[in-house]
Every structure is written in C-alpha cells, then in structure tokens.
PDB file of C-alpha atoms and ligand atoms in Angstrom:
ATOM      1  CA  UNK A  26       9.884 -53.145  12.830  1.00  0.00           C
ATOM      2  CA  UNK A  27      11.236 -51.185  15.748  1.00  0.00           C
ATOM      3  CA  UNK A  28      12.048 -47.518  16.081  1.00  0.00           C
ATOM      4  CA  UNK A  29      15.732 -47.006  16.729  1.00  0.00           C
ATOM      5  CA  UNK A  30      17.040 -44.561  19.288  1.00  0.00           C
ATOM      6  CA  UNK A  31      20.695 -43.571  19.281  1.00  0.00           C
ATOM      7  CA  UNK A  32      22.306 -42.140  22.393  1.00  0.00           C
ATOM      8  CA  UNK A  33      25.432 -40.278  21.359  1.00  0.00           C
ATOM      9  CA  UNK A  34      28.312 -40.038  23.792  1.00  0.00           C
ATOM     10  CA  UNK A  35      31.495 -37.971  23.867  1.00  0.00           C
ATOM     11  CA  UNK A  36      32.625 -37.350  20.300  1.00  0.00           C
ATOM     12  CA  UNK A  37      29.173 -38.032  18.872  1.00  0.00           C
ATOM     13  CA  UNK A  38      26.985 -35.081  19.809  1.00  0.00           C
ATOM     14  CA  UNK A  39      25.394 -35.137  16.372  1.00  0.00           C
ATOM     15  CA  UNK A  40      24.988 -37.545  13.484  1.00  0.00           C
ATOM     16  CA  UNK A  41      26.281 -35.867  10.351  1.00  0.00           C
ATOM     17  CA  UNK A  42      24.264 -37.989   7.948  1.00  0.00           C
ATOM     18  CA  UNK A  43      21.013 -37.673   9.839  1.00  0.00           C
ATOM     19  CA  UNK A  44      18.397 -35.892   7.742  1.00  0.00           C
ATOM     20  CA  UNK A  45      16.767 -33.955  10.545  1.00  0.00           C
ATOM     21  CA  UNK A  46      12.978 -33.591  10.476  1.00  0.00           C
ATOM     22  CA  UNK A  47      12.407 -31.913  13.823  1.00  0.00           C
ATOM     23  CA  UNK A  48      13.545 -31.550  17.407  1.00  0.00           C
ATOM     24  CA  UNK A  49      11.287 -31.953  20.410  1.00  0.00           C
ATOM     25  CA  UNK A  50      11.733 -31.164  24.078  1.00  0.00           C
ATOM     26  CA  UNK A  51       9.995 -33.942  26.007  1.00  0.00           C
ATOM     27  CA  UNK A  52       8.581 -33.263  29.463  1.00  0.00           C
ATOM     28  CA  UNK A  53       9.319 -36.187  31.739  1.00  0.00           C
ATOM     29  CA  UNK A  54       8.290 -37.092  35.299  1.00  0.00           C
ATOM     30  CA  UNK A  55      12.020 -37.126  36.115  1.00  0.00           C
ATOM     31  CA  UNK A  56      12.886 -33.622  34.980  1.00  0.00           C
ATOM     32  CA  UNK A  57      14.856 -32.479  32.000  1.00  0.00           C
ATOM     33  CA  UNK A  58      16.538 -34.821  29.551  1.00  0.00           C
ATOM     34  CA  UNK A  59      20.018 -33.935  28.294  1.00  0.00           C
ATOM     35  CA  UNK A  60      18.400 -31.962  25.475  1.00  0.00           C
ATOM     36  CA  UNK A  61      15.648 -32.122  22.895  1.00  0.00           C
ATOM     37  CA  UNK A  62      15.219 -35.366  20.971  1.00  0.00           C
ATOM     38  CA  UNK A  63      16.253 -35.082  17.328  1.00  0.00           C
ATOM     39  CA  UNK A  64      13.974 -36.926  14.890  1.00  0.00           C
ATOM     40  CA  UNK A  65      15.268 -37.757  11.463  1.00  0.00           C
ATOM     41  CA  UNK A  66      16.145 -40.287   8.807  1.00  0.00           C
ATOM     42  CA  UNK A  67      19.385 -42.224   8.723  1.00  0.00           C
ATOM     43  CA  UNK A  68      19.932 -44.293   5.584  1.00  0.00           C
ATOM     44  CA  UNK A  69      16.246 -43.690   4.801  1.00  0.00           C
ATOM     45  CA  UNK A  70      14.992 -45.011   8.129  1.00  0.00           C
ATOM     46  CA  UNK A  71      13.507 -43.182  11.073  1.00  0.00           C
ATOM     47  CA  UNK A  72      15.775 -42.686  14.080  1.00  0.00           C
ATOM     48  CA  UNK A  73      15.614 -40.627  17.231  1.00  0.00           C
ATOM     49  CA  UNK A  74      18.862 -39.165  18.520  1.00  0.00           C
ATOM     50  CA  UNK A  75      19.883 -37.664  21.845  1.00  0.00           C
ATOM     51  CA  UNK A  76      23.301 -36.390  22.937  1.00  0.00           C
ATOM     52  CA  UNK A  77      23.901 -37.889  26.381  1.00  0.00           C
ATOM     53  CA  UNK A  78      26.099 -35.035  27.597  1.00  0.00           C
ATOM     54  CA  UNK A  79      23.988 -32.322  25.956  1.00  0.00           C
ATOM     55  CA  UNK A  80      24.470 -30.900  22.472  1.00  0.00           C
ATOM     56  CA  UNK A  81      27.230 -28.632  23.794  1.00  0.00           C
ATOM     57  CA  UNK A  82      28.798 -31.498  25.784  1.00  0.00           C
ATOM     58  CA  UNK A  83      28.340 -29.777  29.148  1.00  0.00           C
ATOM     59  CA  UNK A  84      26.768 -32.505  31.328  1.00  0.00           C
ATOM     60  CA  UNK A  85      29.313 -34.724  33.124  1.00  0.00           C
ATOM     61  CA  UNK A  86      28.608 -38.481  33.425  1.00  0.00           C
ATOM     62  CA  UNK A  87      27.470 -38.356  37.063  1.00  0.00           C
ATOM     63  CA  UNK A  88      25.037 -35.489  36.330  1.00  0.00           C
ATOM     64  CA  UNK A  89      23.347 -36.991  33.258  1.00  0.00           C
ATOM     65  CA  UNK A  90      19.624 -37.404  33.922  1.00  0.00           C
ATOM     66  CA  UNK A  91      19.572 -41.018  32.739  1.00  0.00           C
ATOM     67  CA  UNK A  92      15.986 -41.551  33.846  1.00  0.00           C
ATOM     68  CA  UNK A  93      14.718 -38.564  31.864  1.00  0.00           C
ATOM     69  CA  UNK A  94      16.677 -39.569  28.742  1.00  0.00           C
ATOM     70  CA  UNK A  95      15.458 -43.163  28.768  1.00  0.00           C
ATOM     71  CA  UNK A  96      11.899 -42.201  29.682  1.00  0.00           C
ATOM     72  CA  UNK A  97      11.800 -39.629  26.848  1.00  0.00           C
ATOM     73  CA  UNK A  98      13.030 -42.119  24.234  1.00  0.00           C
ATOM     74  CA  UNK A  99      10.464 -44.682  25.366  1.00  0.00           C
ATOM     75  CA  UNK A 100       7.723 -42.052  25.447  1.00  0.00           C
ATOM     76  CA  UNK A 101       8.148 -41.150  21.761  1.00  0.00           C
ATOM     77  CA  UNK A 102       7.929 -44.790  20.682  1.00  0.00           C
ATOM     78  CA  UNK A 103      11.565 -45.851  20.509  1.00  0.00           C
ATOM     79  CA  UNK A 104      11.868 -49.623  20.937  1.00  0.00           C
ATOM     80  CA  UNK A 105      15.570 -50.309  20.345  1.00  0.00           C
ATOM     81  CA  UNK A 106      18.499 -48.258  21.636  1.00  0.00           C
ATOM     82  CA  UNK A 107      22.106 -48.131  20.497  1.00  0.00           C
ATOM     83  CA  UNK A 108      24.197 -46.485  23.191  1.00  0.00           C
ATOM     84  CA  UNK A 109      27.423 -45.048  21.828  1.00  0.00           C
ATOM     85  CA  UNK A 110      30.190 -44.324  24.336  1.00  0.00           C
ATOM     86  CA  UNK A 111      33.904 -43.654  24.501  1.00  0.00           C
ATOM     87  CA  UNK A 112      35.686 -46.030  26.885  1.00  0.00           C
ATOM     88  CA  UNK A 113      39.111 -46.888  28.222  1.00  0.00           C
ATOM     89  CA  UNK A 114      40.667 -50.204  27.225  1.00  0.00           C
ATOM     90  CA  UNK A 115      41.728 -52.725  29.867  1.00  0.00           C
ATOM     91  CA  UNK A 116      42.199 -56.180  28.339  1.00  0.00           C
ATOM     92  CA  UNK A 117      44.862 -56.775  25.675  1.00  0.00           C
ATOM     93  CA  UNK A 118      42.442 -56.734  22.723  1.00  0.00           C
ATOM     94  CA  UNK A 119      41.005 -53.360  23.712  1.00  0.00           C
ATOM     95  CA  UNK A 120      43.642 -51.064  22.235  1.00  0.00           C
ATOM     96  CA  UNK A 121      42.933 -47.436  21.390  1.00  0.00           C
ATOM     97  CA  UNK A 122      40.738 -47.191  18.316  1.00  0.00           C
ATOM     98  CA  UNK A 123      39.049 -50.577  18.782  1.00  0.00           C
ATOM     99  CA  UNK A 124      35.250 -50.645  18.531  1.00  0.00           C
ATOM    100  CA  UNK A 125      33.733 -53.082  20.995  1.00  0.00           C
ATOM    101  CA  UNK A 126      30.220 -54.490  21.436  1.00  0.00           C
ATOM    102  CA  UNK A 127      30.178 -55.387  25.131  1.00  0.00           C
ATOM    103  CA  UNK A 128      27.965 -58.267  26.223  1.00  0.00           C
ATOM    104  CA  UNK A 129      28.275 -57.890  29.998  1.00  0.00           C
ATOM    105  CA  UNK A 130      28.280 -55.112  32.560  1.00  0.00           C
ATOM    106  CA  UNK A 131      29.681 -54.457  36.031  1.00  0.00           C
ATOM    107  CA  UNK A 132      28.324 -51.406  37.835  1.00  0.00           C
ATOM    108  CA  UNK A 133      30.812 -49.563  40.077  1.00  0.00           C
ATOM    109  CA  UNK A 134      28.827 -46.314  40.104  1.00  0.00           C
ATOM    110  CA  UNK A 135      27.296 -44.939  43.282  1.00  0.00           C
ATOM    111  CA  UNK A 136      24.680 -42.433  44.286  1.00  0.00           C
ATOM    112  CA  UNK A 137      23.025 -42.148  40.885  1.00  0.00           C
ATOM    113  CA  UNK A 138      19.238 -42.384  40.623  1.00  0.00           C
ATOM    114  CA  UNK A 139      19.230 -45.805  39.027  1.00  0.00           C
ATOM    115  CA  UNK A 140      15.694 -47.180  38.948  1.00  0.00           C
ATOM    116  CA  UNK A 141      12.187 -46.295  37.822  1.00  0.00           C
ATOM    117  CA  UNK A 142      10.838 -48.519  40.612  1.00  0.00           C
ATOM    118  CA  UNK A 143      10.912 -46.283  43.652  1.00  0.00           C
ATOM    119  CA  UNK A 144       8.404 -48.271  45.693  1.00  0.00           C
ATOM    120  CA  UNK A 145       5.572 -46.275  47.218  1.00  0.00           C
ATOM    121  CA  UNK A 146       2.311 -47.240  45.551  1.00  0.00           C
ATOM    122  CA  UNK A 147       3.937 -49.525  42.998  1.00  0.00           C
ATOM    123  CA  UNK A 148       5.019 -53.112  43.617  1.00  0.00           C
ATOM    124  CA  UNK A 149       8.632 -54.028  44.252  1.00  0.00           C
ATOM    125  CA  UNK A 150      10.073 -55.229  40.950  1.00  0.00           C
ATOM    126  CA  UNK A 151      13.345 -57.099  40.420  1.00  0.00           C
ATOM    127  CA  UNK A 152      14.147 -57.268  36.717  1.00  0.00           C
ATOM    128  CA  UNK A 153      16.196 -60.151  35.297  1.00  0.00           C
ATOM    129  CA  UNK A 154      19.493 -58.546  34.316  1.00  0.00           C
ATOM    130  CA  UNK A 155      21.616 -61.685  33.839  1.00  0.00           C
ATOM    131  CA  UNK A 156      22.051 -60.647  30.209  1.00  0.00           C
ATOM    132  CA  UNK A 157      22.101 -56.849  30.424  1.00  0.00           C
ATOM    133  CA  UNK A 158      22.083 -56.157  26.696  1.00  0.00           C
ATOM    134  CA  UNK A 159      19.649 -56.887  23.892  1.00  0.00           C
ATOM    135  CA  UNK A 160      20.904 -59.795  21.731  1.00  0.00           C
ATOM    136  CA  UNK A 161      18.968 -58.535  18.719  1.00  0.00           C
ATOM    137  CA  UNK A 162      20.574 -55.071  18.743  1.00  0.00           C
ATOM    138  CA  UNK A 163      24.014 -56.628  19.298  1.00  0.00           C
ATOM    139  CA  UNK A 164      23.462 -59.028  16.406  1.00  0.00           C
ATOM    140  CA  UNK A 165      22.396 -56.197  14.100  1.00  0.00           C
ATOM    141  CA  UNK A 166      25.404 -54.107  15.145  1.00  0.00           C
ATOM    142  CA  UNK A 167      27.699 -57.016  14.293  1.00  0.00           C
ATOM    143  CA  UNK A 168      26.016 -57.438  10.897  1.00  0.00           C
ATOM    144  CA  UNK A 169      26.147 -53.708  10.229  1.00  0.00           C
ATOM    145  CA  UNK A 170      29.859 -53.586  11.030  1.00  0.00           C
ATOM    146  CA  UNK A 171      30.374 -56.477   8.598  1.00  0.00           C
ATOM    147  CA  UNK A 172      28.430 -54.687   5.851  1.00  0.00           C
ATOM    148  CA  UNK A 173      30.327 -51.456   6.472  1.00  0.00           C
ATOM    149  CA  UNK A 174      33.652 -53.315   6.493  1.00  0.00           C
ATOM    150  CA  UNK A 175      34.482 -51.995   9.963  1.00  0.00           C
ATOM    151  CA  UNK A 176      36.294 -54.289  12.414  1.00  0.00           C
ATOM    152  CA  UNK A 177      34.673 -54.711  15.827  1.00  0.00           C
ATOM    153  CA  UNK A 178      35.293 -56.917  18.869  1.00  0.00           C
ATOM    154  CA  UNK A 179      32.033 -58.749  19.416  1.00  0.00           C
ATOM    155  CA  UNK A 180      31.994 -59.102  23.186  1.00  0.00           C
ATOM    156  CA  UNK A 181      33.496 -57.971  26.453  1.00  0.00           C
ATOM    157  CA  UNK A 182      32.576 -56.744  29.892  1.00  0.00           C
ATOM    158  CA  UNK A 183      31.861 -53.039  30.331  1.00  0.00           C
ATOM    159  CA  UNK A 184      32.813 -51.661  33.741  1.00  0.00           C
ATOM    160  CA  UNK A 185      30.898 -48.504  34.674  1.00  0.00           C
ATOM    161  CA  UNK A 186      32.744 -46.179  37.043  1.00  0.00           C
ATOM    162  CA  UNK A 187      31.504 -43.053  38.764  1.00  0.00           C
ATOM    163  CA  UNK A 188      33.905 -40.460  37.348  1.00  0.00           C
ATOM    164  CA  UNK A 189      34.285 -37.782  36.327  1.00  0.00           C
ATOM    165  CA  UNK A 190      37.917 -38.457  37.231  1.00  0.00           C
ATOM    166  CA  UNK A 191      39.687 -41.317  35.534  1.00  0.00           C
ATOM    167  CA  UNK A 192      40.586 -44.380  37.599  1.00  0.00           C
ATOM    168  CA  UNK A 193      43.728 -45.156  39.569  1.00  0.00           C
ATOM    169  CA  UNK A 194      46.016 -47.932  38.366  1.00  0.00           C
ATOM    170  CA  UNK A 195      44.933 -50.041  41.343  1.00  0.00           C
ATOM    171  CA  UNK A 196      41.282 -49.532  40.517  1.00  0.00           C
ATOM    172  CA  UNK A 197      41.903 -50.699  36.964  1.00  0.00           C
ATOM    173  CA  UNK A 198      43.836 -53.734  38.282  1.00  0.00           C
ATOM    174  CA  UNK A 199      40.865 -54.571  40.465  1.00  0.00           C
ATOM    175  CA  UNK A 200      38.399 -54.121  37.603  1.00  0.00           C
ATOM    176  CA  UNK A 201      40.600 -56.352  35.458  1.00  0.00           C
ATOM    177  CA  UNK A 202      40.598 -59.051  38.160  1.00  0.00           C
ATOM    178  CA  UNK A 203      36.824 -58.722  38.230  1.00  0.00           C
ATOM    179  CA  UNK A 204      36.724 -59.427  34.492  1.00  0.00           C
ATOM    180  CA  UNK A 205      36.279 -55.922  33.088  1.00  0.00           C
ATOM    181  CA  UNK A 206      37.506 -55.406  29.513  1.00  0.00           C
ATOM    182  CA  UNK A 207      36.568 -51.763  28.961  1.00  0.00           C
ATOM    183  CA  UNK A 208      35.765 -48.960  31.377  1.00  0.00           C
ATOM    184  CA  UNK A 209      33.387 -46.058  30.941  1.00  0.00           C
ATOM    185  CA  UNK A 210      31.300 -43.714  33.078  1.00  0.00           C
ATOM    186  CA  UNK A 211      27.844 -43.858  31.495  1.00  0.00           C
ATOM    187  CA  UNK A 212      26.929 -47.526  30.965  1.00  0.00           C
ATOM    188  CA  UNK A 213      25.123 -47.652  34.320  1.00  0.00           C
ATOM    189  CA  UNK A 214      22.407 -46.893  35.217  1.00  0.00           C
ATOM    190  CA  UNK A 215      21.528 -46.251  31.557  1.00  0.00           C
ATOM    191  CA  UNK A 216      21.330 -49.952  30.647  1.00  0.00           C
ATOM    192  CA  UNK A 217      19.395 -50.779  33.839  1.00  0.00           C
ATOM    193  CA  UNK A 218      16.757 -48.137  33.171  1.00  0.00           C
ATOM    194  CA  UNK A 219      16.377 -49.239  29.564  1.00  0.00           C
ATOM    195  CA  UNK A 220      15.647 -52.788  30.724  1.00  0.00           C
ATOM    196  CA  UNK A 221      13.244 -51.603  33.414  1.00  0.00           C
ATOM    197  CA  UNK A 222      11.169 -49.609  30.942  1.00  0.00           C
ATOM    198  CA  UNK A 223      11.264 -52.335  28.296  1.00  0.00           C
ATOM    199  CA  UNK A 224      13.716 -50.900  25.755  1.00  0.00           C
ATOM    200  CA  UNK A 225      15.978 -53.285  23.874  1.00  0.00           C
ATOM    201  CA  UNK A 226      19.375 -51.685  24.541  1.00  0.00           C
ATOM    202  CA  UNK A 227      22.966 -52.423  23.538  1.00  0.00           C
ATOM    203  CA  UNK A 228      26.219 -50.466  23.763  1.00  0.00           C
ATOM    204  CA  UNK A 229      28.607 -49.571  20.957  1.00  0.00           C
ATOM    205  CA  UNK A 230      31.883 -48.619  22.615  1.00  0.00           C
ATOM    206  CA  UNK A 231      34.921 -46.938  21.110  1.00  0.00           C
ATOM    207  CA  UNK A 232      38.189 -47.397  23.008  1.00  0.00           C
ATOM    208  CA  UNK A 233      39.796 -43.946  23.107  1.00  0.00           C
ATOM    209  CA  UNK A 234      42.646 -44.581  25.565  1.00  0.00           C
ATOM    210  CA  UNK A 235      44.414 -47.330  27.452  1.00  0.00           C
ATOM    211  CA  UNK A 236      42.974 -47.397  30.966  1.00  0.00           C
ATOM    212  CA  UNK A 237      45.100 -46.179  33.899  1.00  0.00           C
ATOM    213  CA  UNK A 238      48.383 -48.062  34.218  1.00  0.00           C
ATOM    214  CA  UNK A 239      47.875 -49.917  30.936  1.00  0.00           C
ATOM    215  CA  UNK A 240      50.256 -47.766  28.934  1.00  0.00           C
ATOM    216  CA  UNK A 241      53.557 -46.027  29.645  1.00  0.00           C
ATOM    217  CA  UNK A 242      52.090 -42.847  28.161  1.00  0.00           C
ATOM    218  CA  UNK A 243      50.078 -40.483  30.358  1.00  0.00           C
ATOM    219  CA  UNK A 244      46.376 -40.222  29.472  1.00  0.00           C
ATOM    220  CA  UNK A 245      45.862 -36.846  27.798  1.00  0.00           C
ATOM    221  CA  UNK A 246      42.728 -35.239  26.387  1.00  0.00           C
ATOM    222  CA  UNK A 247      44.668 -34.418  23.201  1.00  0.00           C
ATOM    223  CA  UNK A 248      45.435 -38.081  22.529  1.00  0.00           C
ATOM    224  CA  UNK A 249      41.851 -39.076  23.414  1.00  0.00           C
ATOM    225  CA  UNK A 250      40.416 -36.433  21.068  1.00  0.00           C
ATOM    226  CA  UNK A 251      42.535 -37.628  18.162  1.00  0.00           C
ATOM    227  CA  UNK A 252      41.417 -41.262  18.556  1.00  0.00           C
ATOM    228  CA  UNK A 253      37.831 -40.165  19.149  1.00  0.00           C
ATOM    229  CA  UNK A 254      37.689 -38.038  16.031  1.00  0.00           C
ATOM    230  CA  UNK A 255      38.832 -40.828  13.726  1.00  0.00           C
ATOM    231  CA  UNK A 256      37.009 -43.603  15.601  1.00  0.00           C
ATOM    232  CA  UNK A 257      33.616 -41.919  15.680  1.00  0.00           C
ATOM    233  CA  UNK A 258      33.739 -41.689  11.878  1.00  0.00           C
ATOM    234  CA  UNK A 259      33.861 -45.506  11.848  1.00  0.00           C
ATOM    235  CA  UNK A 260      31.094 -45.638  14.458  1.00  0.00           C
ATOM    236  CA  UNK A 261      28.934 -43.435  12.188  1.00  0.00           C
ATOM    237  CA  UNK A 262      29.510 -45.840   9.287  1.00  0.00           C
ATOM    238  CA  UNK A 263      28.321 -48.753  11.421  1.00  0.00           C
ATOM    239  CA  UNK A 264      25.251 -46.795  12.556  1.00  0.00           C
ATOM    240  CA  UNK A 265      24.293 -45.987   8.961  1.00  0.00           C
ATOM    241  CA  UNK A 266      24.101 -49.702   8.201  1.00  0.00           C
ATOM    242  CA  UNK A 267      22.276 -50.754  11.334  1.00  0.00           C
ATOM    243  CA  UNK A 268      18.819 -49.323  10.810  1.00  0.00           C
ATOM    244  CA  UNK A 269      16.166 -50.699  10.423  1.00  0.00           C
ATOM    245  CA  UNK A 270      16.146 -53.013  13.393  1.00  0.00           C
TER     246      UNK A 270
HETATM  247  N1  HPA B  24      37.952 -44.563  32.210  1.00  0.00           N
HETATM  248  C1  HPA B  24      36.642 -44.288  32.355  1.00  0.00           C
HETATM  249  N2  HPA B  24      35.903 -43.771  31.382  1.00  0.00           N
HETATM  250  C2  HPA B  24      36.499 -43.504  30.214  1.00  0.00           C
HETATM  251  C3  HPA B  24      37.866 -43.753  30.000  1.00  0.00           C
HETATM  252  C4  HPA B  24      38.623 -44.319  31.053  1.00  0.00           C
HETATM  253  O1  HPA B  24      39.839 -44.571  30.940  1.00  0.00           O
HETATM  254  N3  HPA B  24      38.142 -43.363  28.729  1.00  0.00           N
HETATM  255  C5  HPA B  24      36.969 -42.898  28.206  1.00  0.00           C
HETATM  256  N4  HPA B  24      35.981 -42.988  29.098  1.00  0.00           N
END
C-alpha cells in the first residue's frame, strides 16, 4: 500500500479533517519547500500534506519551489500524490464549480527550474511523459468521487501557464485550439518532477472561473473565492474517500 501525499492549492491550505500527528521541515538539496510537511491521518489512513503556496498563501505560482516540494514528499516515503489546484475553465463542460480529473497536460510555462536531471556528473535522462498522470491515482479519485456522491469530469487537458496574471482572450483561444480544457499555473513543472523522481501523481482540479473571454462577466477574485469556498468542500469529501491508495 502506498503513502499518499496531498498537495493543496489555492483554497486548500489545510485539510480540516486531517488528524495532525506532527509537522516536519525537510531540508532538500533544492532549498526550502513551501512549508513544513504535515503528517496525519485522513479517514484513518496516513497522509502527508503540503500547501503549495505556503500555509499563509504567500508564494505565487512562478515562485513555488516545485523541486523542493516534490523532493521532500519523496524523501519522507510518499509514493502517490494527489495535486489539488484551482483552474479556469475553457471547454464547454468546464463550468465554474466543476471538478475535473485531467488526463493530459500542455506546458506553456517558461523559466521555471523544471527538472532534477541537470546533467553534470549524471547521465542525460529523457523520461517517457506520453501519459503525464498516474492511472492508478486517477482511477482511485474517480472511485472516491463515486463513493462520496460528488460529480467529476473524468478527463481533460490541463494547460499550465506562467502567471501570475490571468491570460488574454487570444491566449485562451490559442490554448483551446491546442486542445486545452482547463488552465492553471501550477501543473507544470510539478507533474514533470513527480514523474522524474518516481512519484505516481495525478491532479484534482476545481474550476473556479471561466477562462478569459469565455464569459461576459469580468473575472473577479470575489467570484473566484465564492466558487472556491464551496468547491473545495466537495474536493475535501473526495479526498476523504480516496485513501488508502
Ligand atoms: N487561468 C490560469 N490559472 C487559473 C485560472 C485561470 O483562469 N483560474 C484559476 N487558476
């Protein structure tokens, strides 16, 4: 049985139903992680939690130390990772409030340290990333949603943008032509690093707004917060059913 790690995104800086045992700051070769790892029990099973943007939500997407976070989770014995993130919806099915389990990824980010394989003494390694996400974690998330009675869309392409600004309408049109269904700012290089280090990783995305140009309404933080608040409650219910993996 694997040890489950949960990376919490915006709106999920802590897991209310996690019975916390302890917190540990992990030293990594890549510097500081977003915060200490929280060890606890969720539904009676061991999980390790980290808030991607820091527990006070102060680290923007392009400044997250993805390498340190992933390395730290791996270091403490995590084998499977559920990566929770708020996203914008692009395709018709991805309305605000929808929970989506993406099965593909397009990386539009730039300038982020995005590999553990920096060359030097080590060999050049090209990981197979045709299927970027772990089928086993995705399958368990689908089952868990079913058990919890929470509707989810079981597929879609996650487009990772650089941020922290939101996209232009033209950028979203382009991403849509490319096949993107949802857009977020943290899915890369997080997923890449997880694969490189051997973690079985899958995203759990909550659509919190219609992406740029997809709605007549302007995108406001107030509207996003309202959807996020309600939606993350459903995400928590799914997470409670998902462990063990
Ligand atoms: N774009 C990029 N990232 C996001 C969005 C968006 O519209 N909403 C939440 N995260």
